[in-house]
């Protein structure tokens, strides 16, 4: 049984967040301490896709980073964002604070949402 992280609670809507995108597979919400005019976090929603960090990927979860990147790309296209940065913080030494794999999406362009 995995420990429930802050992002499990956001995913399960036990903690409020500013959700900008959601489907059956992923959710994207605004980072509470934005480092760019648009700073979003993409997470996979399914329990079977849960992995704490890039460092913990295995055969069963290897597809998850690609899923998050694909959804971020589609989100950018849908919102007319032509330039952005995608980042994974890996491990405490890599600046990771929340051990629920998430993709940072940063852009100088603002979204309406
Ligand atoms: P990381 O350092 O990659 O683990 O990123 C965790 C991110 O979560 C940081 O950029 C925080 O600002 C962000 N964060 C922490 N608490 C919340 C929250 N309640 N809602 C949205 N973002 C949060």
Tab-separated table of C-alpha atoms and ligand atoms in Angstrom:
chain	number	residue	atom	x	y	z
A	1	UNK	CA	0.000	0.000	0.000
A	2	UNK	CA	1.525	3.289	-1.086
A	3	UNK	CA	1.638	6.309	1.176
A	4	UNK	CA	-0.934	8.965	0.243
A	5	UNK	CA	0.864	12.063	-0.961
A	6	UNK	CA	-0.385	15.618	-1.327
A	7	UNK	CA	-1.075	14.948	-5.012
A	8	UNK	CA	-3.218	11.889	-4.193
A	9	UNK	CA	-5.375	14.272	-2.147
A	10	UNK	CA	-5.468	16.804	-4.989
A	11	UNK	CA	-6.300	14.015	-7.459
A	12	UNK	CA	-9.115	12.771	-5.186
A	13	UNK	CA	-10.314	16.354	-4.630
A	14	UNK	CA	-9.842	16.117	-0.882
A	15	UNK	CA	-7.679	19.244	-1.219
A	16	UNK	CA	-8.767	22.047	-3.553
A	17	UNK	CA	-6.632	22.981	-6.537
A	18	UNK	CA	-7.007	25.018	-9.695
A	19	UNK	CA	-7.614	22.265	-12.221
A	20	UNK	CA	-7.077	23.393	-15.808
A	21	UNK	CA	-7.414	20.028	-17.539
A	22	UNK	CA	-8.730	16.579	-16.650
A	23	UNK	CA	-9.604	13.383	-18.466
A	24	UNK	CA	-9.704	9.687	-17.501
A	25	UNK	CA	-5.923	9.408	-17.509
A	26	UNK	CA	-4.425	12.689	-16.349
A	27	UNK	CA	-5.079	15.879	-14.457
A	28	UNK	CA	-3.330	19.233	-14.749
A	29	UNK	CA	-3.527	21.925	-12.095
A	30	UNK	CA	-1.830	25.222	-11.389
A	31	UNK	CA	1.303	25.165	-9.261
A	32	UNK	CA	0.582	27.031	-6.041
A	33	UNK	CA	3.979	28.787	-6.231
A	34	UNK	CA	4.264	29.573	-9.944
A	35	UNK	CA	7.738	30.118	-11.388
A	36	UNK	CA	6.413	31.388	-14.739
A	37	UNK	CA	3.233	33.137	-15.953
A	38	UNK	CA	1.879	29.655	-16.670
A	39	UNK	CA	3.096	26.931	-14.308
A	40	UNK	CA	1.090	23.715	-14.335
A	41	UNK	CA	1.627	20.246	-12.925
A	42	UNK	CA	0.499	17.174	-14.900
A	43	UNK	CA	-0.151	13.933	-12.987
A	44	UNK	CA	-1.430	10.506	-14.032
A	45	UNK	CA	-4.668	9.615	-12.233
A	46	UNK	CA	-4.890	5.817	-12.336
A	47	UNK	CA	-3.610	3.920	-9.306
A	48	UNK	CA	-1.909	1.502	-11.717
A	49	UNK	CA	0.040	4.472	-13.169
A	50	UNK	CA	1.219	5.688	-9.770
A	51	UNK	CA	4.966	5.991	-9.381
A	52	UNK	CA	6.706	8.244	-6.850
A	53	UNK	CA	9.511	9.492	-9.090
A	54	UNK	CA	11.309	8.994	-12.418
A	55	UNK	CA	13.842	7.134	-10.285
A	56	UNK	CA	11.225	4.471	-9.506
A	57	UNK	CA	10.032	3.727	-13.057
A	58	UNK	CA	9.726	0.067	-14.000
A	59	UNK	CA	8.245	-1.960	-16.869
A	60	UNK	CA	4.699	-1.344	-15.624
A	61	UNK	CA	5.062	2.430	-15.315
A	62	UNK	CA	7.593	3.242	-18.071
A	63	UNK	CA	4.798	4.711	-20.242
A	64	UNK	CA	3.759	7.336	-17.675
A	65	UNK	CA	6.294	10.096	-18.522
A	66	UNK	CA	5.309	9.795	-22.188
A	67	UNK	CA	1.631	9.994	-21.286
A	68	UNK	CA	2.199	13.190	-19.298
A	69	UNK	CA	4.302	14.731	-22.075
A	70	UNK	CA	1.716	13.858	-24.726
A	71	UNK	CA	-1.077	15.448	-22.664
A	72	UNK	CA	1.040	18.540	-22.007
A	73	UNK	CA	1.717	18.870	-25.727
A	74	UNK	CA	-2.000	18.578	-26.532
A	75	UNK	CA	-2.811	21.127	-23.822
A	76	UNK	CA	-0.284	23.587	-25.267
A	77	UNK	CA	-1.714	23.149	-28.756
A	78	UNK	CA	-5.278	23.603	-27.521
A	79	UNK	CA	-4.316	26.836	-25.753
A	80	UNK	CA	-2.125	28.267	-28.515
A	81	UNK	CA	1.026	28.034	-26.399
A	82	UNK	CA	3.938	27.789	-28.806
A	83	UNK	CA	6.844	27.782	-26.343
A	84	UNK	CA	7.137	25.998	-23.027
A	85	UNK	CA	9.397	24.016	-20.733
A	86	UNK	CA	8.716	20.522	-19.403
A	87	UNK	CA	10.586	19.361	-16.311
A	88	UNK	CA	10.773	16.413	-13.966
A	89	UNK	CA	12.494	16.976	-10.642
A	90	UNK	CA	14.073	13.664	-9.700
A	91	UNK	CA	14.774	12.841	-6.077
A	92	UNK	CA	15.408	15.147	-3.149
A	93	UNK	CA	18.762	16.151	-4.671
A	94	UNK	CA	16.932	17.087	-7.869
A	95	UNK	CA	14.546	19.374	-6.029
A	96	UNK	CA	11.640	16.923	-5.824
A	97	UNK	CA	9.345	17.625	-2.870
A	98	UNK	CA	6.223	15.640	-3.716
A	99	UNK	CA	6.785	11.950	-4.403
A	100	UNK	CA	3.938	11.464	-6.861
A	101	UNK	CA	5.398	11.698	-10.377
A	102	UNK	CA	4.486	15.029	-11.936
A	103	UNK	CA	5.511	16.990	-14.993
A	104	UNK	CA	6.127	20.709	-14.587
A	105	UNK	CA	4.798	22.749	-17.532
A	106	UNK	CA	6.136	26.306	-17.632
A	107	UNK	CA	5.521	29.014	-20.183
A	108	UNK	CA	5.990	32.743	-20.479
A	109	UNK	CA	2.638	32.734	-22.310
A	110	UNK	CA	-0.463	32.995	-20.149
A	111	UNK	CA	-3.507	30.753	-20.442
A	112	UNK	CA	-7.054	31.923	-19.899
A	113	UNK	CA	-7.931	29.122	-17.481
B	1	LIG	P1	8.540	19.190	-7.014
B	1	LIG	O1	9.573	20.084	-6.412
B	1	LIG	O2	8.897	18.756	-8.418
B	1	LIG	O3	8.188	18.018	-6.114
B	1	LIG	O4	7.246	20.068	-7.227
B	1	LIG	C1	6.212	20.153	-6.297
B	1	LIG	C2	5.457	21.372	-6.692
B	1	LIG	O5	4.184	21.309	-6.068
B	1	LIG	C3	6.107	22.702	-6.260
B	1	LIG	O6	6.387	23.490	-7.407
B	1	LIG	C4	5.047	23.342	-5.354
B	1	LIG	O7	4.956	24.737	-5.530
B	1	LIG	C5	3.779	22.628	-5.790
B	1	LIG	N1	2.718	22.558	-4.778
B	1	LIG	C6	2.859	22.295	-3.455
B	1	LIG	N2	1.657	22.272	-2.850
B	1	LIG	C7	0.734	22.521	-3.824
B	1	LIG	C8	-0.686	22.629	-3.841
B	1	LIG	N3	-1.428	22.464	-2.729
B	1	LIG	N4	-1.301	22.916	-5.027
B	1	LIG	C9	-0.574	23.092	-6.143
B	1	LIG	N5	0.771	22.983	-6.192
B	1	LIG	C10	1.419	22.713	-5.052
